[in-house]
CSV table of C-alpha atoms and ligand atoms in Angstrom, one decimal:
chain,number,residue,atom,x,y,z
A,13,MET,CA,40.6,71.9,128.3
A,14,SER,CA,38.0,69.2,128.6
A,15,PHE,CA,35.4,70.2,125.9
A,16,PRO,CA,34.7,67.1,123.8
A,17,GLU,CA,35.6,67.3,120.2
A,18,ASP,CA,32.0,67.4,119.1
A,19,PHE,CA,31.1,70.1,121.6
A,20,ASN,CA,28.4,72.3,120.2
A,21,TRP,CA,29.0,76.1,120.3
A,22,GLY,CA,26.0,78.3,119.7
A,23,THR,CA,24.2,81.5,120.2
A,24,ALA,CA,20.5,82.0,121.2
A,25,THR,CA,17.6,84.4,120.6
A,26,ALA,CA,13.8,84.3,120.8
A,27,SER,CA,11.2,85.4,118.3
A,28,TYR,CA,9.4,88.3,120.0
A,29,GLN,CA,12.8,89.7,121.2
A,30,ILE,CA,14.3,90.0,117.7
A,31,GLU,CA,11.8,89.5,114.8
A,32,GLY,CA,9.7,92.7,114.7
A,33,ALA,CA,7.4,92.5,111.7
A,34,PHE,CA,4.6,92.2,114.2
A,35,ALA,CA,1.8,92.3,111.7
A,36,ASP,CA,3.6,90.8,108.6
A,37,GLY,CA,2.3,87.6,106.9
A,38,GLY,CA,-0.9,87.4,109.0
A,39,ARG,CA,0.9,87.2,112.4
A,40,THR,CA,-1.7,87.9,115.1
A,41,PRO,CA,-0.9,89.6,118.5
A,42,SER,CA,0.7,87.6,121.2
A,43,ILE,CA,0.4,88.3,124.9
A,44,TRP,CA,3.7,90.3,124.7
A,45,ASP,CA,2.2,92.7,122.1
A,46,THR,CA,-0.7,93.3,124.5
A,47,PHE,CA,1.4,93.5,127.6
A,48,SER,CA,4.1,95.8,126.1
A,49,LYS,CA,1.4,98.2,124.8
A,50,THR,CA,-0.2,98.4,128.2
A,51,PRO,CA,1.0,101.6,129.8
A,52,GLY,CA,3.5,101.1,132.6
A,53,LYS,CA,4.5,97.5,131.9
A,54,VAL,CA,7.7,97.9,130.0
A,55,VAL,CA,10.5,100.4,130.5
A,56,ASN,CA,10.2,103.4,128.1
A,57,ALA,CA,7.0,101.9,126.8
A,58,ASP,CA,9.1,99.8,124.4
A,59,ASN,CA,7.6,97.0,122.4
A,60,GLY,CA,8.6,94.4,119.8
A,61,ASP,CA,6.9,95.9,116.8
A,62,VAL,CA,10.3,96.3,115.1
A,63,ALA,CA,12.8,94.9,117.5
A,64,CYS,CA,15.9,93.9,115.5
A,65,ASP,CA,13.8,93.5,112.4
A,66,HIS,CA,15.3,90.0,112.1
A,67,TYR,CA,12.2,88.9,110.2
A,68,HIS,CA,13.6,90.9,107.2
A,69,ARG,CA,17.3,91.0,108.1
A,70,TYR,CA,17.9,87.3,109.0
A,71,PRO,CA,20.3,86.8,106.1
A,72,GLU,CA,22.6,89.4,107.6
A,73,ASP,CA,22.3,87.9,111.0
A,74,ILE,CA,23.1,84.4,109.7
A,75,GLN,CA,26.1,85.9,107.9
A,76,ILE,CA,27.4,87.4,111.1
A,77,MET,CA,27.1,84.0,112.8
A,78,LYS,CA,28.9,82.3,109.9
A,79,ASP,CA,31.7,84.8,110.1
A,80,LEU,CA,32.0,84.1,113.8
A,81,GLY,CA,32.1,80.4,113.2
A,82,VAL,CA,29.0,79.8,115.3
A,83,GLN,CA,28.0,76.1,114.9
A,84,SER,CA,24.5,76.2,116.1
A,85,TYR,CA,21.7,78.7,116.5
A,86,ARG,CA,18.9,78.5,119.0
A,87,PHE,CA,15.8,80.5,118.0
A,88,SER,CA,12.2,80.3,118.7
A,89,LEU,CA,9.1,79.8,116.5
A,90,ALA,CA,6.4,82.4,117.0
A,91,TRP,CA,3.2,80.5,117.6
A,92,PRO,CA,1.1,83.5,116.3
A,93,ARG,CA,2.9,83.2,113.0
A,94,ILE,CA,2.7,79.4,112.7
A,95,ILE,CA,-0.9,79.2,113.8
A,96,PRO,CA,-2.4,82.7,113.7
A,97,GLY,CA,-5.7,81.6,115.2
A,98,GLY,CA,-3.9,79.9,118.1
A,99,THR,CA,-5.5,76.7,117.1
A,100,GLY,CA,-6.5,75.4,113.6
A,101,ALA,CA,-5.1,76.4,110.3
A,102,ALA,CA,-1.4,76.9,109.7
A,103,GLY,CA,-0.1,80.3,108.7
A,104,LYS,CA,1.4,79.9,105.3
A,105,HIS,CA,3.6,83.0,105.6
A,106,GLY,CA,4.8,82.1,109.0
A,107,ILE,CA,5.8,78.6,107.9
A,108,ASP,CA,7.5,80.1,104.8
A,109,PHE,CA,9.5,82.5,107.0
A,110,TYR,CA,10.9,79.7,109.2
A,111,ASP,CA,11.5,77.5,106.1
A,112,ARG,CA,13.7,80.3,104.7
A,113,LEU,CA,15.5,80.8,108.0
A,114,ILE,CA,16.2,77.1,108.5
A,115,ASP,CA,17.4,76.6,104.9
A,116,ALA,CA,19.7,79.6,105.1
A,117,LEU,CA,21.1,78.4,108.4
A,118,LEU,CA,21.8,74.9,107.0
A,119,GLU,CA,23.3,76.5,103.9
A,120,ALA,CA,25.7,78.5,106.2
A,121,GLY,CA,26.6,75.3,108.0
A,122,ILE,CA,24.8,76.3,111.2
A,123,GLN,CA,22.6,73.7,113.0
A,124,PRO,CA,19.1,75.1,113.9
A,125,THR,CA,17.8,74.4,117.4
A,126,ALA,CA,14.2,75.4,117.6
A,127,THR,CA,12.2,76.4,120.7
A,128,LEU,CA,8.5,76.0,120.4
A,129,TYR,CA,7.5,78.4,123.2
A,130,HIS,CA,9.5,81.4,124.2
A,131,TRP,CA,6.7,83.3,125.7
A,132,ASP,CA,4.7,84.8,122.8
A,133,LEU,CA,1.4,83.0,123.4
A,134,PRO,CA,-1.3,83.9,120.9
A,135,GLN,CA,-3.5,86.5,122.6
A,136,SER,CA,-6.6,84.6,121.4
A,137,LEU,CA,-5.5,81.7,123.6
A,138,GLN,CA,-4.9,83.9,126.6
A,139,ASP,CA,-8.4,85.3,126.2
A,140,LYS,CA,-9.5,81.7,126.9
A,141,GLY,CA,-7.3,81.5,130.0
A,142,GLY,CA,-4.0,80.8,128.4
A,143,TRP,CA,-1.7,78.4,130.3
A,144,ALA,CA,-4.2,78.3,133.2
A,145,ASN,CA,-6.8,76.6,130.9
A,146,ARG,CA,-6.1,72.9,130.6
A,147,ASP,CA,-7.1,73.0,126.9
A,148,ILE,CA,-3.6,74.5,126.3
A,149,VAL,CA,-2.0,71.1,126.8
A,150,GLY,CA,-3.7,69.7,123.7
A,151,GLN,CA,-3.4,73.0,121.8
A,152,PHE,CA,0.4,73.0,122.4
A,153,ALA,CA,0.7,69.4,121.3
A,154,ASP,CA,-1.1,70.2,118.1
A,155,TYR,CA,1.3,73.2,117.5
A,156,ALA,CA,4.2,70.8,118.2
A,157,THR,CA,2.8,68.4,115.6
A,158,LEU,CA,2.6,71.0,113.0
A,159,ALA,CA,6.1,72.3,113.7
A,160,ALA,CA,7.5,68.8,113.5
A,161,GLU,CA,5.7,68.2,110.2
A,162,SER,CA,6.9,71.5,108.8
A,163,PHE,CA,10.5,71.6,110.0
A,164,GLY,CA,11.3,68.2,111.5
A,165,ASP,CA,13.1,67.1,108.3
A,166,ARG,CA,15.7,69.8,108.9
A,167,VAL,CA,15.7,70.6,112.6
A,168,ALA,CA,17.1,67.9,114.8
A,169,ASN,CA,17.0,69.6,118.2
A,170,TRP,CA,13.8,70.9,119.7
A,171,ILE,CA,13.1,72.7,123.0
A,172,THR,CA,9.5,72.5,124.1
A,173,ILE,CA,9.1,75.4,126.6
A,174,ASN,CA,11.6,78.0,127.6
A,175,GLU,CA,11.7,78.7,131.3
A,176,PRO,CA,8.3,77.5,132.5
A,177,TRP,CA,9.1,79.0,135.8
A,178,CYS,CA,9.1,82.5,134.3
A,179,VAL,CA,5.9,81.7,132.4
A,180,THR,CA,4.3,80.6,135.7
A,181,TRP,CA,5.6,83.0,138.3
A,182,LEU,CA,6.8,86.1,136.5
A,183,GLY,CA,3.8,86.1,134.2
A,184,ASN,CA,1.0,85.0,136.5
A,185,PHE,CA,2.0,85.6,140.1
A,186,TRP,CA,4.1,88.8,140.1
A,187,GLY,CA,2.6,90.1,136.9
A,188,VAL,CA,5.9,91.6,135.7
A,189,HIS,CA,5.8,89.6,132.5
A,190,ALA,CA,2.9,88.9,130.1
A,191,PRO,CA,0.1,88.2,130.7
A,192,GLY,CA,0.6,90.3,133.8
A,193,LEU,CA,-1.6,88.4,136.2
A,194,LYS,CA,-1.2,88.2,139.9
A,195,ASP,CA,-2.9,85.2,141.2
A,196,LEU,CA,-1.7,82.1,143.1
A,197,ASP,CA,-4.4,79.7,141.9
A,198,THR,CA,-3.7,80.7,138.3
A,199,SER,CA,0.1,80.2,138.8
A,200,ILE,CA,-0.3,76.8,140.3
A,201,ALA,CA,-2.5,75.7,137.3
A,202,VAL,CA,0.1,77.1,134.9
A,203,ALA,CA,2.9,75.3,136.8
A,204,HIS,CA,1.0,72.0,136.2
A,205,HIS,CA,-0.1,72.6,132.7
A,206,THR,CA,3.4,73.6,131.5
A,207,ALA,CA,4.7,70.3,132.9
A,208,LEU,CA,2.0,68.4,131.2
A,209,ALA,CA,2.4,70.3,128.0
A,210,HIS,CA,6.1,69.6,127.9
A,211,ALA,CA,5.4,65.9,128.1
A,212,GLU,CA,2.6,65.9,125.5
A,213,ALA,CA,4.5,68.1,123.1
A,214,THR,CA,7.4,65.7,123.3
A,215,ARG,CA,5.1,62.8,122.5
A,216,ALA,CA,3.7,64.8,119.6
A,217,LEU,CA,7.1,65.6,118.2
A,218,ARG,CA,8.1,61.9,118.4
A,219,ALA,CA,4.9,60.7,116.8
A,220,VAL,CA,5.8,62.7,113.7
A,221,ARG,CA,9.6,62.1,113.7
A,222,PRO,CA,10.9,59.5,116.2
A,223,GLU,CA,14.4,60.6,115.5
A,224,ILE,CA,13.9,64.1,116.8
A,225,ARG,CA,15.9,65.1,119.9
A,226,SER,CA,13.9,67.2,122.4
A,227,GLY,CA,14.0,68.6,125.9
A,228,ILE,CA,12.8,71.4,128.1
A,229,THR,CA,14.8,74.5,129.0
A,230,LEU,CA,14.8,75.5,132.7
A,231,ASN,CA,16.2,78.6,134.4
A,232,MET,CA,18.1,77.2,137.3
A,233,THR,CA,20.1,78.7,140.1
A,234,ASN,CA,21.9,77.8,143.4
A,235,TYR,CA,20.3,79.3,146.5
A,236,ARG,CA,22.9,80.6,149.0
A,237,VAL,CA,21.7,81.4,152.5
A,238,SER,CA,23.2,84.0,154.7
A,239,ASP,CA,23.0,81.8,157.8
A,240,GLU,CA,23.4,78.0,157.4
A,241,SER,CA,22.3,77.4,161.0
A,242,ASN,CA,18.9,79.1,160.7
A,243,PRO,CA,16.3,76.4,160.2
A,244,GLU,CA,13.7,78.9,158.9
A,245,LEU,CA,16.1,80.0,156.3
A,246,LEU,CA,17.0,76.5,155.3
A,247,GLN,CA,13.3,75.6,154.9
A,248,LEU,CA,12.9,78.7,152.7
A,249,ARG,CA,15.8,77.6,150.6
A,250,ASP,CA,14.2,74.2,150.2
A,251,TYR,CA,10.9,75.8,149.1
A,252,TRP,CA,12.7,77.9,146.5
A,253,ASP,CA,14.8,75.0,145.3
A,254,SER,CA,11.6,73.0,144.8
A,255,ASN,CA,9.8,75.9,143.2
A,256,ILE,CA,12.5,76.8,140.6
A,257,ASN,CA,14.8,73.8,140.2
A,258,ARG,CA,12.9,70.7,141.0
A,259,TRP,CA,9.3,71.2,139.9
A,260,TRP,CA,9.7,70.5,136.1
A,261,LEU,CA,12.5,67.9,136.7
A,262,ASP,CA,11.0,65.7,139.3
A,263,SER,CA,7.8,65.7,137.4
A,264,GLN,CA,9.3,64.6,134.0
A,265,LEU,CA,11.7,62.1,135.5
A,266,HIS,CA,9.7,60.6,138.4
A,267,GLY,CA,6.1,61.7,137.9
A,268,THR,CA,6.1,63.6,141.2
A,269,TYR,CA,6.1,67.2,142.4
A,270,PRO,CA,8.3,68.1,145.3
A,271,GLU,CA,6.6,67.1,148.5
A,272,ASN,CA,7.1,70.4,150.3
A,273,LEU,CA,5.3,72.2,147.5
A,274,VAL,CA,2.5,69.6,147.2
A,275,GLU,CA,1.9,70.2,150.9
A,276,PHE,CA,2.1,73.9,150.6
A,277,TYR,CA,-0.1,74.3,147.6
A,278,GLY,CA,-2.6,71.8,149.0
A,279,ASP,CA,-6.1,72.0,147.5
A,280,LYS,CA,-5.0,74.6,144.9
A,281,LEU,CA,-2.8,71.9,143.3
A,282,ALA,CA,-5.2,69.0,144.0
A,283,LYS,CA,-7.8,70.9,142.1
A,284,VAL,CA,-5.8,71.0,138.8
A,285,VAL,CA,-4.1,67.6,138.9
A,286,LYS,CA,-6.6,65.1,137.3
A,287,PRO,CA,-6.4,61.3,137.8
A,288,GLY,CA,-3.6,59.9,135.6
A,289,ASP,CA,-1.9,63.3,135.2
A,290,MET,CA,1.2,62.2,137.1
A,291,ASP,CA,1.7,59.3,134.7
A,292,LEU,CA,1.2,61.6,131.8
A,293,VAL,CA,3.7,64.2,133.0
A,294,LYS,CA,6.5,61.6,133.1
A,295,ILE,CA,8.6,61.6,130.0
A,296,ASP,CA,12.2,60.9,129.0
A,297,SER,CA,14.1,63.5,127.0
A,298,GLU,CA,17.2,63.4,124.8
A,299,PHE,CA,18.7,66.4,126.7
A,300,LEU,CA,18.1,69.0,129.4
A,301,GLY,CA,18.4,72.7,128.6
A,302,ILE,CA,19.7,74.9,131.4
A,303,ASN,CA,19.7,78.7,131.4
A,304,TYR,CA,22.1,80.0,134.0
A,305,TYR,CA,22.7,83.7,134.8
A,306,SER,CA,23.5,83.9,138.5
A,307,ASP,CA,23.2,82.4,142.0
A,308,SER,CA,20.4,83.6,144.3
A,309,PHE,CA,20.9,84.8,147.8
A,310,LEU,CA,18.4,84.3,150.6
A,311,ASN,CA,18.3,86.4,153.8
A,312,THR,CA,16.2,85.8,156.8
A,313,PRO,CA,12.8,87.3,155.8
A,314,THR,CA,11.6,90.2,157.8
A,315,GLU,CA,8.3,90.1,159.5
A,316,GLU,CA,7.0,92.6,156.9
A,317,GLN,CA,8.0,90.4,154.0
A,318,VAL,CA,6.3,87.4,155.6
A,319,GLN,CA,3.2,89.5,156.0
A,320,LYS,CA,3.2,90.8,152.5
A,321,ASN,CA,3.3,87.3,151.1
A,322,GLU,CA,0.3,86.2,153.1
A,323,GLY,CA,2.5,84.8,155.8
A,324,THR,CA,3.0,81.6,153.8
A,325,PHE,CA,5.4,81.9,151.0
A,326,VAL,CA,8.4,84.3,151.0
A,327,PHE,CA,10.3,85.3,148.0
A,328,PRO,CA,14.0,85.4,147.5
A,329,ILE,CA,16.0,88.5,148.1
A,330,ASN,CA,19.0,89.1,145.9
A,331,SER,CA,20.6,91.1,148.6
A,332,ASP,CA,23.9,93.0,148.4
A,333,GLY,CA,24.3,92.1,152.0
A,334,THR,CA,24.6,88.4,151.2
A,335,SER,CA,26.1,88.6,147.8
A,336,PRO,CA,29.8,89.5,147.7
A,337,ALA,CA,29.8,89.5,143.9
A,338,PRO,CA,29.7,92.5,141.6
A,339,HIS,CA,26.4,93.1,139.8
A,340,THR,CA,25.5,93.3,136.1
A,341,ASP,CA,23.4,95.9,134.4
A,342,MET,CA,20.4,93.8,135.4
A,343,GLY,CA,21.4,94.0,139.0
A,344,TRP,CA,22.2,90.3,139.0
A,345,PRO,CA,25.3,89.1,141.0
A,346,ILE,CA,28.2,87.7,139.0
A,347,THR,CA,28.8,84.2,140.3
A,348,PRO,CA,30.7,82.1,137.7
A,349,LYS,CA,31.5,79.3,140.1
A,350,GLY,CA,27.8,78.8,140.6
A,351,LEU,CA,27.5,77.4,137.1
A,352,GLU,CA,30.0,74.7,137.9
A,353,ASP,CA,28.3,73.9,141.2
A,354,LEU,CA,24.9,73.8,139.5
A,355,LEU,CA,26.0,71.5,136.8
A,356,VAL,CA,27.6,69.1,139.2
A,357,ARG,CA,24.5,69.1,141.3
A,358,VAL,CA,22.2,68.5,138.4
A,359,HIS,CA,24.3,65.5,137.3
A,360,LYS,CA,24.3,64.1,140.9
A,361,ASP,CA,20.6,64.6,141.5
A,362,TRP,CA,19.2,63.9,138.0
A,363,PRO,CA,21.8,61.6,136.5
A,364,GLU,CA,19.2,60.5,133.9
A,365,PHE,CA,20.3,63.3,131.7
A,366,ILE,CA,23.3,62.2,129.7
A,367,ASP,CA,23.2,65.3,127.5
A,368,ILE,CA,23.1,68.7,129.2
A,369,ALA,CA,22.9,71.9,127.0
A,370,ILE,CA,23.5,75.3,128.5
A,371,THR,CA,20.8,76.9,126.4
A,372,GLU,CA,21.4,80.4,127.8
A,373,ASN,CA,24.2,82.2,129.6
A,374,GLY,CA,25.1,85.8,129.2
A,375,VAL,CA,25.2,89.2,130.7
A,376,ALA,CA,23.8,92.7,130.2
A,377,TYR,CA,26.1,95.7,129.9
A,378,PRO,CA,25.3,99.0,128.2
A,379,ASP,CA,28.6,99.4,126.2
A,380,GLY,CA,28.2,100.9,122.8
A,381,PRO,CA,30.5,102.0,119.9
A,382,ASP,CA,33.3,104.4,120.7
A,383,GLU,CA,34.3,107.2,118.3
A,384,ASN,CA,35.8,104.6,116.0
A,385,GLY,CA,32.7,102.4,116.0
A,386,VAL,CA,34.4,99.8,118.2
A,387,VAL,CA,32.5,98.2,121.1
A,388,THR,CA,34.9,97.1,123.8
A,389,ASP,CA,32.7,95.2,126.1
A,390,ASP,CA,35.5,93.8,128.4
A,391,ARG,CA,33.2,93.0,131.2
A,392,ARG,CA,31.1,90.7,128.9
A,393,VAL,CA,34.4,89.0,127.8
A,394,ASP,CA,35.2,88.4,131.5
A,395,TYR,CA,31.7,87.0,132.1
A,396,LEU,CA,31.8,84.8,129.1
A,397,LEU,CA,35.3,83.4,129.8
A,398,SER,CA,34.8,82.8,133.5
A,399,HIS,CA,31.5,81.0,132.9
A,400,LEU,CA,33.1,78.8,130.2
A,401,LYS,CA,35.9,77.9,132.6
A,402,SER,CA,33.2,76.8,135.0
A,403,VAL,CA,31.6,74.7,132.3
A,404,ASP,CA,35.0,73.2,131.6
A,405,ALA,CA,35.5,72.4,135.3
A,406,ALA,CA,32.1,70.7,135.4
A,407,ILE,CA,32.9,68.6,132.3
A,408,GLU,CA,36.2,67.6,134.0
A,409,GLN,CA,34.2,66.2,136.9
A,410,GLY,CA,32.2,64.1,134.5
A,411,VAL,CA,29.1,66.3,133.9
A,412,PRO,CA,27.9,65.5,130.3
A,413,VAL,CA,27.6,69.1,129.0
A,414,LYS,CA,27.4,68.9,125.2
A,415,SER,CA,26.4,72.4,124.1
A,416,TYR,CA,26.7,76.0,125.1
A,417,TYR,CA,24.6,78.8,123.6
A,418,TYR,CA,25.5,82.3,124.4
A,419,TRP,CA,22.6,84.6,125.2
A,420,SER,CA,22.3,86.5,123.1
A,421,LEU,CA,23.5,86.9,119.5
A,422,LEU,CA,21.9,90.4,119.3
A,423,ASP,CA,21.0,93.2,121.7
A,424,ASN,CA,17.2,92.8,121.7
A,425,PHE,CA,13.9,93.5,123.4
A,426,GLU,CA,14.7,92.4,126.9
A,427,TRP,CA,11.0,91.9,128.0
A,428,ALA,CA,10.0,94.2,130.9
A,429,GLU,CA,13.3,96.1,130.5
A,430,GLY,CA,12.6,96.9,126.8
A,431,TYR,CA,15.7,97.9,124.8
A,432,ALA,CA,17.4,99.3,127.9
A,433,LYS,CA,19.4,96.2,128.7
A,434,ARG,CA,21.8,94.8,126.1
A,435,PHE,CA,22.8,91.1,126.2
A,436,GLY,CA,24.2,90.8,122.7
A,437,ILE,CA,27.7,89.9,121.5
A,438,VAL,CA,26.5,92.0,118.5
A,439,TYR,CA,25.5,95.6,119.2
A,440,VAL,CA,22.3,96.8,117.6
A,441,ASN,CA,21.6,100.4,117.0
A,442,PHE,CA,17.8,100.5,117.5
A,443,GLU,CA,17.5,103.7,115.4
A,444,THR,CA,19.3,102.5,112.2
A,445,LEU,CA,19.1,98.7,113.0
A,446,GLN,CA,22.8,98.5,112.1
A,447,ARG,CA,24.6,95.6,113.6
A,448,THR,CA,28.2,95.8,115.1
A,449,PRO,CA,29.9,92.8,116.5
A,450,LYS,CA,31.4,93.6,119.9
A,451,LEU,CA,34.8,92.6,121.3
A,452,SER,CA,33.0,89.7,123.0
A,453,ALA,CA,31.9,88.4,119.6
A,454,SER,CA,35.5,88.1,118.4
A,455,VAL,CA,36.6,86.5,121.6
A,456,TYR,CA,33.8,84.0,121.4
A,457,SER,CA,34.8,83.3,117.8
A,458,LYS,CA,38.3,82.4,119.1
A,459,VAL,CA,36.8,80.2,121.8
A,460,ILE,CA,34.8,78.3,119.1
A,461,ALA,CA,37.7,78.0,116.6
A,462,SER,CA,39.9,76.5,119.3
A,463,ASN,CA,37.2,74.4,120.9
A,464,GLY,CA,37.8,76.2,124.1
A,465,ALA,CA,41.6,75.8,124.1
A,466,VAL,CA,42.1,79.6,124.3
A,467,LEU,CA,40.5,79.5,127.8
A,468,GLU,CA,43.9,78.0,129.0
A,469,THR,CA,45.4,81.4,128.6
A,470,VAL,CA,42.8,83.1,130.8
A,471,LYS,CA,43.7,83.5,134.4
A,472,ASN,CA,41.5,81.7,136.9
A,473,LYS,CA,38.8,83.9,138.3
B,518,FCB,C1,15.9,84.6,130.1
B,518,FCB,C2,15.1,84.6,128.9
B,518,FCB,C3,15.7,85.2,127.7
B,518,FCB,C4,16.4,86.5,128.1
B,518,FCB,C5,17.3,86.3,129.2
B,518,FCB,C6,18.1,87.5,129.7
B,518,FCB,O1,15.1,84.5,131.3
B,518,FCB,O2,14.8,83.2,128.5
B,518,FCB,O3,14.7,85.5,126.8
B,518,FCB,O4,15.5,87.5,128.3
B,518,FCB,O5,16.6,85.8,130.3
């Protein structure tokens, strides 16, 4: 296999999804506390009050990773713990918690990779407009400064924002994620401010510790169209590609936004981009984080869909009709070859990145313990191995993939799906909080121990 010797094998989680302890140590509410406690927003009215109780059980979770041989752990810092007021004074207990977590990881021989923002914005900042208020750029940079001052001596790898596309569109246009807004002007402002905030936070991290390695994590996908000869559909594909794949890449690398969107957003964008912004937004990074789950399929939009979206912007349809692939518990198609194609494309279109990290890749299935307490999640094993083969194929073609983080270490609070969707290689019983590594955990452990060599024995999918 082509995994380089120093390939970095990890697992990933995020603060609100696992920590619980929602009011411990002076933590203040985040937009996800508010959203999940708003009736009708989250399946089964679940929330992250307890989640996996990782805040108290982190030693056990680190031991599990150590036993599996995991080399690196991607977690996120909860802004409402680090700066309970959103801006201003540091939260001593929050800093202490991450100090303990980071020290315990290093003690176990596991490298910490910290994400600054994985969606739990302090509610107090949302009350002032959140990511749509330009002040957030400076506030986020201040938070980055404090994080680097507090942990930069021990954390080498930093991710600024996780999936700004989801922050922008799921949170502010479709309203299916916190803060639950449905407004195009707001979304366009958020799209710009997250790009700016990434650049400013990178500068802030570097100002404290020039040796820090940082990057953004983007959710990326390939758009497959049902009819390559339909110009309308091809145009739609280009819109979507710009919207999800290009926006935060072209801006950081070239100081531009994709032309088709600039034209489409028109005054709404012009209103939020201030003179000099497109210079500010440009920043180099040590790596690019990519989250990949599946390809997306576009069908010719029906007249009704066109109407519904004000006749201007049509949204992608993950349609069974155009996706020959089987689907996961999330309803997402399983398209392992897509990961290879995406990586090859990223390397070709944005060759500036000489270090690509798969910061998330994983799958939801409901499998739980059988009568012997064993969790045989064969389908997750298939997903994991087939996607890793795809990573291997990309590396073979010269794509500089240096890390892979499986999402997720633990079954956890899956945002709008609550606890109903399980992504973990470790099963969590949400009544007792008992952890049980699944079959996929032991398979991943073998992959790590052999630096991918066991994949040789897996038949090509
Ligand atoms: C990603 C999120 C992550 C997790 C997975 C399934 O969009 O970054 O927190 O919920 O999806």
